[in-house]
Short mmCIF file of N, CA and C in Angstrom, two decimals:
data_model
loop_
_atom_site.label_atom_id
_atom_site.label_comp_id
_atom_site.label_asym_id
_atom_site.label_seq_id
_atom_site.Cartn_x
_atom_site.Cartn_y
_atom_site.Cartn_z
N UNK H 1 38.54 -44.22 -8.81
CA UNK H 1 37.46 -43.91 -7.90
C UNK H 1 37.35 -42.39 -7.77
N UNK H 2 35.81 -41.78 -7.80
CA UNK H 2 35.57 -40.77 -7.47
C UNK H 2 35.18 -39.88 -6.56
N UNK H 3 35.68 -39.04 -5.90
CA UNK H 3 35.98 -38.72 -4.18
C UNK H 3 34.94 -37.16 -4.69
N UNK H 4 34.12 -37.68 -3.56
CA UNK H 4 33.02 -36.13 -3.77
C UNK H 4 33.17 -35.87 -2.15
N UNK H 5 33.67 -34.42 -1.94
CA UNK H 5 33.89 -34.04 -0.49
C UNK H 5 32.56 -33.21 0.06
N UNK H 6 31.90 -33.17 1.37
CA UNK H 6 30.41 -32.32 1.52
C UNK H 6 31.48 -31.54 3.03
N UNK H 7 31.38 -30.39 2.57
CA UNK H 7 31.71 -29.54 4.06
C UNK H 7 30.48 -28.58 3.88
N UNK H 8 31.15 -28.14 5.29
CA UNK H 8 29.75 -27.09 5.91
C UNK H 8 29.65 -27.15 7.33
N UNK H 9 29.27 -25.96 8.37
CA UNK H 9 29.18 -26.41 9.26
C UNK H 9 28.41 -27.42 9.99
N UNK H 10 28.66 -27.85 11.97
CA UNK H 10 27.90 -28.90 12.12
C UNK H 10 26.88 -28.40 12.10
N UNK H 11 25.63 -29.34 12.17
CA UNK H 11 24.15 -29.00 11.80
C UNK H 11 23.52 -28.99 10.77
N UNK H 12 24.51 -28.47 9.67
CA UNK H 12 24.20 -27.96 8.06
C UNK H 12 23.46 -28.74 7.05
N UNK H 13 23.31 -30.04 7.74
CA UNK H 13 22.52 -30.84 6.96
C UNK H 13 23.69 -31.87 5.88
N UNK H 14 24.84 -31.56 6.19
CA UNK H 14 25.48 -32.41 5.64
C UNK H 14 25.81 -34.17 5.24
N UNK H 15 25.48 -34.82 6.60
CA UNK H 15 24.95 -35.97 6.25
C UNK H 15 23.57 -36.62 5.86
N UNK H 16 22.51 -35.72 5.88
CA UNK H 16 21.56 -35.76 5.24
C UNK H 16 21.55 -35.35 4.30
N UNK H 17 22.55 -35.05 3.25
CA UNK H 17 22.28 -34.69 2.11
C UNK H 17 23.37 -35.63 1.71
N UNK H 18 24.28 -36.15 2.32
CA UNK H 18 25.15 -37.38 1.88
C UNK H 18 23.98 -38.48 1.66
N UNK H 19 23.29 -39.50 2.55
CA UNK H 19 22.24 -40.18 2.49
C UNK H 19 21.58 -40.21 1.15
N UNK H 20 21.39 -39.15 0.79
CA UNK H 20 20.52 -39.05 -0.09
C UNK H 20 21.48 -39.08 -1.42
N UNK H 21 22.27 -38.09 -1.14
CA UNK H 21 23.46 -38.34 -2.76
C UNK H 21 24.23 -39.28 -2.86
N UNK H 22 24.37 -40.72 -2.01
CA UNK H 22 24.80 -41.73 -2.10
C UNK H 22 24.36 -43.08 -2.71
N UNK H 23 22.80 -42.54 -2.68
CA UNK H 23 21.76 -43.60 -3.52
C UNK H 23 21.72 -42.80 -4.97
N UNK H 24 21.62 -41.81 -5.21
CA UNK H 24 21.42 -41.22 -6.68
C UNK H 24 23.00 -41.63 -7.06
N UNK H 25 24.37 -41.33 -6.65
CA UNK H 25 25.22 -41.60 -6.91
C UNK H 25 25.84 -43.17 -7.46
N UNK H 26 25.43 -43.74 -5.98
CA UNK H 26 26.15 -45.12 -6.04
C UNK H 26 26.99 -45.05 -5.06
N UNK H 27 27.65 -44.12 -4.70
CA UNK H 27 29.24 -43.89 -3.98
C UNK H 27 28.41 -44.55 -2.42
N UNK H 28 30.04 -44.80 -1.89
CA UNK H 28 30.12 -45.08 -0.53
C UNK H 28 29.96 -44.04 0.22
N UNK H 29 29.14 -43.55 1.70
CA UNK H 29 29.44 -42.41 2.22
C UNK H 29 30.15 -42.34 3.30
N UNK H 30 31.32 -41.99 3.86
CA UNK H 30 31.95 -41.95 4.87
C UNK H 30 31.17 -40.78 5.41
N UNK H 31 31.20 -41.48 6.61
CA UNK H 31 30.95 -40.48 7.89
C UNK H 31 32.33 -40.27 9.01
N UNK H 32 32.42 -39.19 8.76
CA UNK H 32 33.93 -39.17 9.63
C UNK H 32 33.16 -39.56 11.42
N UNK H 33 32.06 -38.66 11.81
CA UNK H 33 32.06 -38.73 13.03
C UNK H 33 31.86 -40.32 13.13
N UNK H 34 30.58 -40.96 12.24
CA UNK H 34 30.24 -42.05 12.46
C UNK H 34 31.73 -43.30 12.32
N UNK H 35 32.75 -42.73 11.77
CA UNK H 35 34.03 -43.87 11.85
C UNK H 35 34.60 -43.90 12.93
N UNK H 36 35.24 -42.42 13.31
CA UNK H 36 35.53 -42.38 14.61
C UNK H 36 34.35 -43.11 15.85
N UNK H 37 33.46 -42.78 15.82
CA UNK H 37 32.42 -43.68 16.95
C UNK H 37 33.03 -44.95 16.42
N UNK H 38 33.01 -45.83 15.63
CA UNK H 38 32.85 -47.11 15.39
C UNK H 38 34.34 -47.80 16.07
N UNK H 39 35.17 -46.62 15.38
CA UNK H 39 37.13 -47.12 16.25
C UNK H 39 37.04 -47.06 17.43
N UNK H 40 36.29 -45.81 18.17
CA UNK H 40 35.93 -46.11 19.66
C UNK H 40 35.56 -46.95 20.45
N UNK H 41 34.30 -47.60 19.34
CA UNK H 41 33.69 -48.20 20.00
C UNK H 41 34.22 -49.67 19.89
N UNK H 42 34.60 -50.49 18.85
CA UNK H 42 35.45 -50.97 18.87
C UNK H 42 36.52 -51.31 19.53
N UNK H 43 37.03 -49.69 20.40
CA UNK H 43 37.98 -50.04 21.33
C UNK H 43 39.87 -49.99 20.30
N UNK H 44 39.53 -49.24 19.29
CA UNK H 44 41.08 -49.65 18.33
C UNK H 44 41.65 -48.77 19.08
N UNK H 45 43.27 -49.13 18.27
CA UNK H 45 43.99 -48.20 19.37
C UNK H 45 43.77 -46.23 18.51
N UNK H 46 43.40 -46.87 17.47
CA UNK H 46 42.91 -45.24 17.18
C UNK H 46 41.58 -44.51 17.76
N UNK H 47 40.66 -45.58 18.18
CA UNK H 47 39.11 -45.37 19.20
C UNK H 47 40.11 -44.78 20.29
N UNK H 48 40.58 -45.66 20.89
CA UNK H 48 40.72 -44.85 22.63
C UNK H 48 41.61 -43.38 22.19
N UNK H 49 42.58 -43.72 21.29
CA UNK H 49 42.72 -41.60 21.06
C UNK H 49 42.09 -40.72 20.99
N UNK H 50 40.88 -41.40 20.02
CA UNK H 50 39.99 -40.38 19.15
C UNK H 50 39.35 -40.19 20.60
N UNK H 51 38.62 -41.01 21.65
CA UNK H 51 37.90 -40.73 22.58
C UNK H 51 38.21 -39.51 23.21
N UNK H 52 39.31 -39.69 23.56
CA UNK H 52 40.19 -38.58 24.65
C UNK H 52 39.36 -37.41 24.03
N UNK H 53 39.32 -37.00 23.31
CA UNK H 53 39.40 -35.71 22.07
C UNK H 53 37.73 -35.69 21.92
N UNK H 54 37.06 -36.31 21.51
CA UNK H 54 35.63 -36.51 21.10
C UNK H 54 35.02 -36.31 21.84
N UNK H 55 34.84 -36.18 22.98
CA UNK H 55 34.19 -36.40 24.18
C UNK H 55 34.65 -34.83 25.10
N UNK H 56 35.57 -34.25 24.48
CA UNK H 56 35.51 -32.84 24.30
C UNK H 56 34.89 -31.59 23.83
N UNK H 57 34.65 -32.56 22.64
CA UNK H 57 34.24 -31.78 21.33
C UNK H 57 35.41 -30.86 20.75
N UNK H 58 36.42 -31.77 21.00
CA UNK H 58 38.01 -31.60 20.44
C UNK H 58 37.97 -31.84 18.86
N UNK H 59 39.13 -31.31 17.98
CA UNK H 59 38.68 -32.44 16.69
C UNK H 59 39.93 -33.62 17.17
N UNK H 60 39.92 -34.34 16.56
CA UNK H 60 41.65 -35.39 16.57
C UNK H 60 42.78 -35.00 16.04
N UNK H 61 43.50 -35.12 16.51
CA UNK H 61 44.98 -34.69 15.57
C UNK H 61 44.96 -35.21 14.14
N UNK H 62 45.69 -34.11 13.68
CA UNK H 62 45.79 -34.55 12.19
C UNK H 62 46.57 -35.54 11.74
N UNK H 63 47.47 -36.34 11.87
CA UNK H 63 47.98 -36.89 12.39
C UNK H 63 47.44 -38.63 12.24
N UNK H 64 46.50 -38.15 13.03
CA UNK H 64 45.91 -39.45 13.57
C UNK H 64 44.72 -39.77 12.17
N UNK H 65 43.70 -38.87 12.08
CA UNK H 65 43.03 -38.43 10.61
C UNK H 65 43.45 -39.29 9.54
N UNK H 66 44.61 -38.63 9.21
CA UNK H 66 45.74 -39.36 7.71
C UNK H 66 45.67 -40.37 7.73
N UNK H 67 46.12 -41.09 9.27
CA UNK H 67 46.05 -42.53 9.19
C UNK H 67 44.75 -43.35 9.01
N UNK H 68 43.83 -42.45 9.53
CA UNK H 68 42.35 -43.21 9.66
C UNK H 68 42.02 -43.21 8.03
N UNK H 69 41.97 -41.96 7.67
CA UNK H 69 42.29 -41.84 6.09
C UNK H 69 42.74 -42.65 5.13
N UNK H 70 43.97 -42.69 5.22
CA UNK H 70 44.51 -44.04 3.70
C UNK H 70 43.88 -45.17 4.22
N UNK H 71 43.57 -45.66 6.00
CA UNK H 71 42.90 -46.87 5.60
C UNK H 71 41.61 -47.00 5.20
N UNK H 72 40.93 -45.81 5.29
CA UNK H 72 39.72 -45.40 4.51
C UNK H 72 39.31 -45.95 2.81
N UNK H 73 40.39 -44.83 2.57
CA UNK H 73 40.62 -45.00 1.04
C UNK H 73 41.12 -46.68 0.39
N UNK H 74 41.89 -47.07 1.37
CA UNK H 74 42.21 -48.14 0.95
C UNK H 74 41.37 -49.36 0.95
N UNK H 75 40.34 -49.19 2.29
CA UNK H 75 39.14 -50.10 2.50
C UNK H 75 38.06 -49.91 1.43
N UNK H 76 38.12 -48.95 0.44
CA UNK H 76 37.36 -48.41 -0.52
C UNK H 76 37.63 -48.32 -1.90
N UNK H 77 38.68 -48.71 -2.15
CA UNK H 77 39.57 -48.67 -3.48
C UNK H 77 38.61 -49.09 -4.76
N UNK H 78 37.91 -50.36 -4.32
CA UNK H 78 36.80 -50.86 -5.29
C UNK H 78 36.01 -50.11 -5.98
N UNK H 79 35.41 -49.30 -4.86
CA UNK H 79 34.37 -48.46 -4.99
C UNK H 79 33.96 -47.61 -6.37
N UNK H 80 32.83 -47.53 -6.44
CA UNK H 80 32.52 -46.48 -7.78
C UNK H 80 32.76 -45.00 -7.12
N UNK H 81 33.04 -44.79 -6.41
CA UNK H 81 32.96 -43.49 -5.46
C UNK H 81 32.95 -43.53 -3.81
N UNK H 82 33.52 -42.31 -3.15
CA UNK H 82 33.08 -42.27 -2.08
C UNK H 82 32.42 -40.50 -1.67
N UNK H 83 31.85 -40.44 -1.07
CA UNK H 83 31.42 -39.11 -0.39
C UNK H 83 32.03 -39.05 1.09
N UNK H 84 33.30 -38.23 1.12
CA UNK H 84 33.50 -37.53 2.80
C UNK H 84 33.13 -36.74 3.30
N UNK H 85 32.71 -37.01 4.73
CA UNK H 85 31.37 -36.14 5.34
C UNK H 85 32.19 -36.19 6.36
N UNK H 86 32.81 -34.68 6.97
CA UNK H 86 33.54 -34.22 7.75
C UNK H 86 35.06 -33.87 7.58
N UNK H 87 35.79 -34.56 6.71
CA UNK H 87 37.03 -34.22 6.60
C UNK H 87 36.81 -33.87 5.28
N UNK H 88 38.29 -32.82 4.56
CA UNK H 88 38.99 -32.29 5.67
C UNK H 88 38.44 -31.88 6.84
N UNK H 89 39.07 -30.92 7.37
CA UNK H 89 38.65 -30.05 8.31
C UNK H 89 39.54 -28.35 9.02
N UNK H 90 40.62 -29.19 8.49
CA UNK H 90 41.84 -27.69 8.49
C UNK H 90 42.50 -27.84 7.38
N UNK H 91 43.52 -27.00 7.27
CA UNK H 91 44.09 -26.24 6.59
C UNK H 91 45.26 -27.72 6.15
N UNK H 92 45.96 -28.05 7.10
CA UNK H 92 46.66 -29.39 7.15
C UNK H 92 45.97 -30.72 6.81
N UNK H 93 44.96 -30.57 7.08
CA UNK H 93 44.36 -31.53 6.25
C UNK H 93 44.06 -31.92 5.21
N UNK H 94 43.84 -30.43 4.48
CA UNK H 94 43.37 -30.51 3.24
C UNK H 94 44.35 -31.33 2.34
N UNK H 95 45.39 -30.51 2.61
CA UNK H 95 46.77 -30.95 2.19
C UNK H 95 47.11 -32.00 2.38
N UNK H 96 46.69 -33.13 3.54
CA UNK H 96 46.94 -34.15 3.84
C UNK H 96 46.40 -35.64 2.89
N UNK H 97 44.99 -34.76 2.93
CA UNK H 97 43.85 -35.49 1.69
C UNK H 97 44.62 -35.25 0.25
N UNK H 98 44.65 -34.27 0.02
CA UNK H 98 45.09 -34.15 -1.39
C UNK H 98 46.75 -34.69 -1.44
N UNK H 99 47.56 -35.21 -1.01
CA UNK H 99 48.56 -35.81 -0.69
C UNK H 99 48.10 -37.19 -0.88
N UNK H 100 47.42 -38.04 0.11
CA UNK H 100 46.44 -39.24 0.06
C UNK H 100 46.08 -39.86 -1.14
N UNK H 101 45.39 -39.20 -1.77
CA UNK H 101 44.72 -39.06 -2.51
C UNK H 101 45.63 -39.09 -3.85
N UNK H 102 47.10 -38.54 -4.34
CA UNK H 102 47.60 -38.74 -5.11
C UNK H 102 48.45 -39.56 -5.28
N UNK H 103 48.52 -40.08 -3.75
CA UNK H 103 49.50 -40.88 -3.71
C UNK H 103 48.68 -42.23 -3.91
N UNK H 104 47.73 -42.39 -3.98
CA UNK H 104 46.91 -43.88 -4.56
C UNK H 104 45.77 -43.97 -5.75
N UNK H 105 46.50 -42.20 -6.66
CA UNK H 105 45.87 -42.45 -7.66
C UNK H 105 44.59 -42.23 -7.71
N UNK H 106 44.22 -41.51 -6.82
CA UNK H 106 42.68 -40.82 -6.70
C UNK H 106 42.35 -39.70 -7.17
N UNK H 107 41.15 -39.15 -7.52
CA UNK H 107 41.21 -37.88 -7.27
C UNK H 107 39.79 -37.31 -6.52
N UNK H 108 39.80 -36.20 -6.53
CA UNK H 108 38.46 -35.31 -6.07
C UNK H 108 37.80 -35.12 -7.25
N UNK H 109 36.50 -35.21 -7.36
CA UNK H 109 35.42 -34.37 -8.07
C UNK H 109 35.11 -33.41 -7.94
N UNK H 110 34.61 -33.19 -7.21
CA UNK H 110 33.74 -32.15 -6.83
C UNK H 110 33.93 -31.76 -4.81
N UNK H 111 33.90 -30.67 -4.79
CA UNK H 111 34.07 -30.40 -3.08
C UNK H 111 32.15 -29.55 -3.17
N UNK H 112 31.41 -29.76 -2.03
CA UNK H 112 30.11 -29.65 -1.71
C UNK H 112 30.46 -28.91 -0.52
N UNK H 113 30.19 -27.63 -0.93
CA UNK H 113 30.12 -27.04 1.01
C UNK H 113 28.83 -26.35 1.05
N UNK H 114 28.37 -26.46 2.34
CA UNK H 114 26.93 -26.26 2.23
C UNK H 114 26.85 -24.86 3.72
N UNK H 115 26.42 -23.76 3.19
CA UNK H 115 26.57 -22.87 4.12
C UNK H 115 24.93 -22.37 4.93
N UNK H 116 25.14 -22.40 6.48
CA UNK H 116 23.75 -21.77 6.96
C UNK H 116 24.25 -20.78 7.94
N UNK H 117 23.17 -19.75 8.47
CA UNK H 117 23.85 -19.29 9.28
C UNK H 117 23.45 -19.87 10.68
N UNK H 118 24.39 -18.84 11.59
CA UNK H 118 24.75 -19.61 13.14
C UNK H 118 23.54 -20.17 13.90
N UNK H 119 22.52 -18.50 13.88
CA UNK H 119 21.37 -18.73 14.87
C UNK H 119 20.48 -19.91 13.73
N UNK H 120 20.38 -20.73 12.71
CA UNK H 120 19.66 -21.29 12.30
C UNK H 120 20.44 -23.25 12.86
N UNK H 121 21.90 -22.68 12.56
CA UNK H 121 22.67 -24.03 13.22
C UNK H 121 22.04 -24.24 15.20
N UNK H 122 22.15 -23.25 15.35
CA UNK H 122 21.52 -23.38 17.08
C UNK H 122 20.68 -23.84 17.15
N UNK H 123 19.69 -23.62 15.81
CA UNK H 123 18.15 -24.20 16.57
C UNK H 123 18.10 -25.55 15.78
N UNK H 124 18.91 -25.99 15.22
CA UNK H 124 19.02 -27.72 14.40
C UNK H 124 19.62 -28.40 15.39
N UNK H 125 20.80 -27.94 15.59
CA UNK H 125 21.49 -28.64 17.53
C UNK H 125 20.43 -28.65 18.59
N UNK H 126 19.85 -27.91 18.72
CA UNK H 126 18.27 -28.07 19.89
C UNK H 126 17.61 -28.92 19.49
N UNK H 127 17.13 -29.18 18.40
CA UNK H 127 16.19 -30.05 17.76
C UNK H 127 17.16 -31.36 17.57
N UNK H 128 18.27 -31.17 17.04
CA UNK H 128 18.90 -32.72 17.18
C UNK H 128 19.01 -33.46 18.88
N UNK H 129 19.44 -32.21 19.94
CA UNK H 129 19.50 -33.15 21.60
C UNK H 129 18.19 -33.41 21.76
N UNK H 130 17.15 -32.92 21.46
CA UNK H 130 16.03 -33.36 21.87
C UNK H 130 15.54 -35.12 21.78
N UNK H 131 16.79 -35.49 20.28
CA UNK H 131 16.42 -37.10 19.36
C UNK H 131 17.62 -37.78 19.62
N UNK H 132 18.61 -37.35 20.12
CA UNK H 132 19.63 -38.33 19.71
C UNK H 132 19.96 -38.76 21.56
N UNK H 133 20.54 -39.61 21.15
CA UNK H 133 21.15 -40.66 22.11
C UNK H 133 22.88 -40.34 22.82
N UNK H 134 23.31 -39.36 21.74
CA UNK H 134 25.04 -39.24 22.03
C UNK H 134 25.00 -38.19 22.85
N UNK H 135 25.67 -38.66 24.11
CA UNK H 135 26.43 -37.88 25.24
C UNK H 135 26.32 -36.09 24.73
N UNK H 136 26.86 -36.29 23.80
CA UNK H 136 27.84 -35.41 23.45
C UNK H 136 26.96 -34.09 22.42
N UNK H 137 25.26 -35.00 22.02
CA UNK H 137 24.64 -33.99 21.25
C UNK H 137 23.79 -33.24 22.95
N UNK H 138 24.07 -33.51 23.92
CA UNK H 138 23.31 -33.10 24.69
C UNK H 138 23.19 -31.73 24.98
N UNK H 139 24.97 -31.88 25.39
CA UNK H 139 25.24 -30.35 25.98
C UNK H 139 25.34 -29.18 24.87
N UNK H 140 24.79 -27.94 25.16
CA UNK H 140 24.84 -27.05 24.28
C UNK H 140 26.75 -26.39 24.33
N UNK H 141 27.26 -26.32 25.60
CA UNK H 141 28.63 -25.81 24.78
C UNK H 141 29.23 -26.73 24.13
N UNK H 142 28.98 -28.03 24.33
CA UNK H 142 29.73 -28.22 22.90
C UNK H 142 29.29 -27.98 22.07
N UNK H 143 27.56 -27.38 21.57
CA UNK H 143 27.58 -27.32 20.33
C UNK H 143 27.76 -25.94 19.59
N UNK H 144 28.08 -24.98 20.84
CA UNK H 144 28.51 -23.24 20.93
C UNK H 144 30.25 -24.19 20.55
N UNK H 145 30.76 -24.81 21.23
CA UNK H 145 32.25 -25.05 20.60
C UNK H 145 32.25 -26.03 19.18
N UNK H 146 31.39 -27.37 18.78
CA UNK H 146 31.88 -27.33 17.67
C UNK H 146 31.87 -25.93 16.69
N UNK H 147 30.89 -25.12 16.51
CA UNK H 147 30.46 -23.76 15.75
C UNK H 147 31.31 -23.16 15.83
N UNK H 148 31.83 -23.18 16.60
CA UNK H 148 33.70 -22.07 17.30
C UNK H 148 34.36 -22.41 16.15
N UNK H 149 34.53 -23.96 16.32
CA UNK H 149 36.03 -24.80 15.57
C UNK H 149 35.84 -24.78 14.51
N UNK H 150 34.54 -24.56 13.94
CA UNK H 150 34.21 -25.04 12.17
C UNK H 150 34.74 -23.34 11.74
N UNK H 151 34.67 -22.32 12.35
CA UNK H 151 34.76 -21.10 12.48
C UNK H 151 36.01 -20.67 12.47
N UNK H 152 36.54 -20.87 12.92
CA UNK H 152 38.26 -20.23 13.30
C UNK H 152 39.15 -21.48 12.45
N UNK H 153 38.55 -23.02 12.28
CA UNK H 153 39.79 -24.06 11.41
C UNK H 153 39.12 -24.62 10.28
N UNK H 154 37.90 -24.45 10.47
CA UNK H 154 37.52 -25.24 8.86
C UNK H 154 36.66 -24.26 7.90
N UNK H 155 36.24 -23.19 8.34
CA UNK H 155 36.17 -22.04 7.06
C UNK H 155 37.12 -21.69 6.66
N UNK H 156 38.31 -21.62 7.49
CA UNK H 156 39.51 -21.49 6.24
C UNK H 156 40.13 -21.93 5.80
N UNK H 157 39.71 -23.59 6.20
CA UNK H 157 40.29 -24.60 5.21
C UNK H 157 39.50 -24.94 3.92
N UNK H 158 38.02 -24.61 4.16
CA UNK H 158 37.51 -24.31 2.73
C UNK H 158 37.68 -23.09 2.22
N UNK H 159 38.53 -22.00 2.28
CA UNK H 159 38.98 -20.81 1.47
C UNK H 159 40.33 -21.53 0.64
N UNK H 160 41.18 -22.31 1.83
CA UNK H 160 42.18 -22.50 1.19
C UNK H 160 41.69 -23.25 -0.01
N UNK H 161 41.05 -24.46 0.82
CA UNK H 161 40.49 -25.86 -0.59
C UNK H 161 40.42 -25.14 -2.11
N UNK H 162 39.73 -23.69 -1.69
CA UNK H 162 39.85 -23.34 -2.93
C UNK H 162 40.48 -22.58 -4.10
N UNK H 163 41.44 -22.24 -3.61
CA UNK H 163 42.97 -22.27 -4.36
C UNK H 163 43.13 -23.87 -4.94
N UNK H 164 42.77 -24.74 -4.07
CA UNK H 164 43.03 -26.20 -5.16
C UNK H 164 42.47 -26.77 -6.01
N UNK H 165 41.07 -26.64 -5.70
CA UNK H 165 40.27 -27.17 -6.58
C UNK H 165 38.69 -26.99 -6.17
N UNK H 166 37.74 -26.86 -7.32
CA UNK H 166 36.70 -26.04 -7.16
C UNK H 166 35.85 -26.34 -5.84
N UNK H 167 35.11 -25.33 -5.77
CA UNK H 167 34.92 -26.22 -4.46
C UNK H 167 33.20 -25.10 -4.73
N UNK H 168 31.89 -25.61 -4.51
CA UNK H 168 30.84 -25.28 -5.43
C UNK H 168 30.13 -24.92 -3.44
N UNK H 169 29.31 -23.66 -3.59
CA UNK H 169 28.93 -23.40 -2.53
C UNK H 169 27.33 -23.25 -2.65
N UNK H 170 26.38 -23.66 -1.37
CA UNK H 170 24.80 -23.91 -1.59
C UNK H 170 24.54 -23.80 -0.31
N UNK H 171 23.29 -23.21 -0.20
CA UNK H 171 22.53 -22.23 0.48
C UNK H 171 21.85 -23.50 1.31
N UNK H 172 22.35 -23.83 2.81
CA UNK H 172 21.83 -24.86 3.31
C UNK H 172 20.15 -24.37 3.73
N UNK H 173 19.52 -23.40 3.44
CA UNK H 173 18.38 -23.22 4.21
C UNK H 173 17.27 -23.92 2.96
N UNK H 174 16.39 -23.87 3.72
CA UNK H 174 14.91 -24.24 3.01
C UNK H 174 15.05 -25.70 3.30
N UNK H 175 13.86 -26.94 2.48
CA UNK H 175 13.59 -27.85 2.80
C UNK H 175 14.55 -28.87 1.84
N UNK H 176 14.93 -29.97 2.69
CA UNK H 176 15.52 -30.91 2.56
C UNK H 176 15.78 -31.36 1.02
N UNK H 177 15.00 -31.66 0.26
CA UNK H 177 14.83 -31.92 -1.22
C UNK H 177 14.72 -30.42 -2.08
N UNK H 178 14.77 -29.07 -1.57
CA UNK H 178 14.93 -28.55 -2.17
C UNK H 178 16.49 -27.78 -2.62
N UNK H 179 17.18 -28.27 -1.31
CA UNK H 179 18.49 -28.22 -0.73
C UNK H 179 19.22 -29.71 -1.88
N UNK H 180 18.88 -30.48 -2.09
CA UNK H 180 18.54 -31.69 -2.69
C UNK H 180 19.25 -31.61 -3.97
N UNK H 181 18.26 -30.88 -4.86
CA UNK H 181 17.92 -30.36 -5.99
C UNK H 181 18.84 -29.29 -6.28
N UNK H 182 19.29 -28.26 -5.27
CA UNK H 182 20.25 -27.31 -5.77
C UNK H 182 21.65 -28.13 -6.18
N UNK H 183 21.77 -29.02 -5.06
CA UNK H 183 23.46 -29.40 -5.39
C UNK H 183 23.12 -30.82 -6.38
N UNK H 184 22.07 -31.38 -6.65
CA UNK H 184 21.85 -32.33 -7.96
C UNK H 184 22.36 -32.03 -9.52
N UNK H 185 21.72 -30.64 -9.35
CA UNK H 185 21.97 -29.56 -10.88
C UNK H 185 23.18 -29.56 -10.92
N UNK H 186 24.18 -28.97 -9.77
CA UNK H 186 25.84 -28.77 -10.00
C UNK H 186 26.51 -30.08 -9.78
N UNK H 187 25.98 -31.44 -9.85
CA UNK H 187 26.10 -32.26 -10.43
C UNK H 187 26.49 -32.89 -11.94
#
């Protein structure tokens, strides 16, 4: 199975560009936030952790991740592919995935990080509370703190990522399919 990773900060258009590279692909797309909601909601005993933390705009322990992780991978083994949308996310993670990942005989393809800048992420978070339904897209400091966290733990877990393995970088601005089309080609 082939593991295609999409980072970037929140807002960046990252699961909308999963959506779309999951039908040209085939692959499965994990949504990290959307799993965590589902264990929550669910009520698992990994939901009521993740809650504590989510509802912060905390990330989860790493820890906890790994585990959500191999059963990820393992619920997916079949698969022609998967796309992860959100993890890694630190530095320990990365390491955690790529650990995972060898230990069941997987590998990575390709890592997708998709870069915009801040004041353009601010005004996609405005425009997302305006539509969504989650608690949590409402308030603006969390979305001044996820921008913090992607900032200080997961840009430099995509510096590290790339000491491991390539990791291909694209210009999240302009329109949806043209954003589309850039990371299709490095395909």
């Amino acid at each position: 199975m082939e593991i295609l990773v999409i980072m970037g900060p929140p807002y960046s258009g990252k699961g909308t560009q999963c959506e779309i590279l999951k039908e040209e692909l085939k692959f499965k797309h994990i949504s990290t936030g959307d799993r965590c909601r589902l264990e929550k909601q669910n009520k698992t005993e990994i939901g009521k952790i993740m809650s504590q933390y989510e509802e912060k705009g905390d990330l989860v322990p790493d820890s906890i991740m790994k585990d959500l992780f191999s059963k990820i991978l393992d619920e997916n083994s079949s698969a022609k592919g998967i796309i992860l949308d959100g993890y890694p996310r630190t530095e320990p993670q990365v390491n955690d995935l790529m650990e995972l990942i060898a230990s069941k005989n997987m590998e990575i393809g390709k890592v997708i990080n998709i870069e915009v800048p801040k004041e353009e992420l601010l005004k996609r978070a405005q425009k997302r509370a305006e539509t969504s339904n989650r608690k949590d897209d409402k308030d603006v400091e969390i979305h001044l703190k996820r921008i913090k966290v992607f900032e200080t733990l997961t840009r430099p877990a995509i510096e590290y990522m790339k000491s491991k393995i390539k990791v291909l970088t694209f210009d999240g601005l302009g329109a949806i399919d043209e954003i589309t089309e850039r990371i299709k080609n490095s395909l």
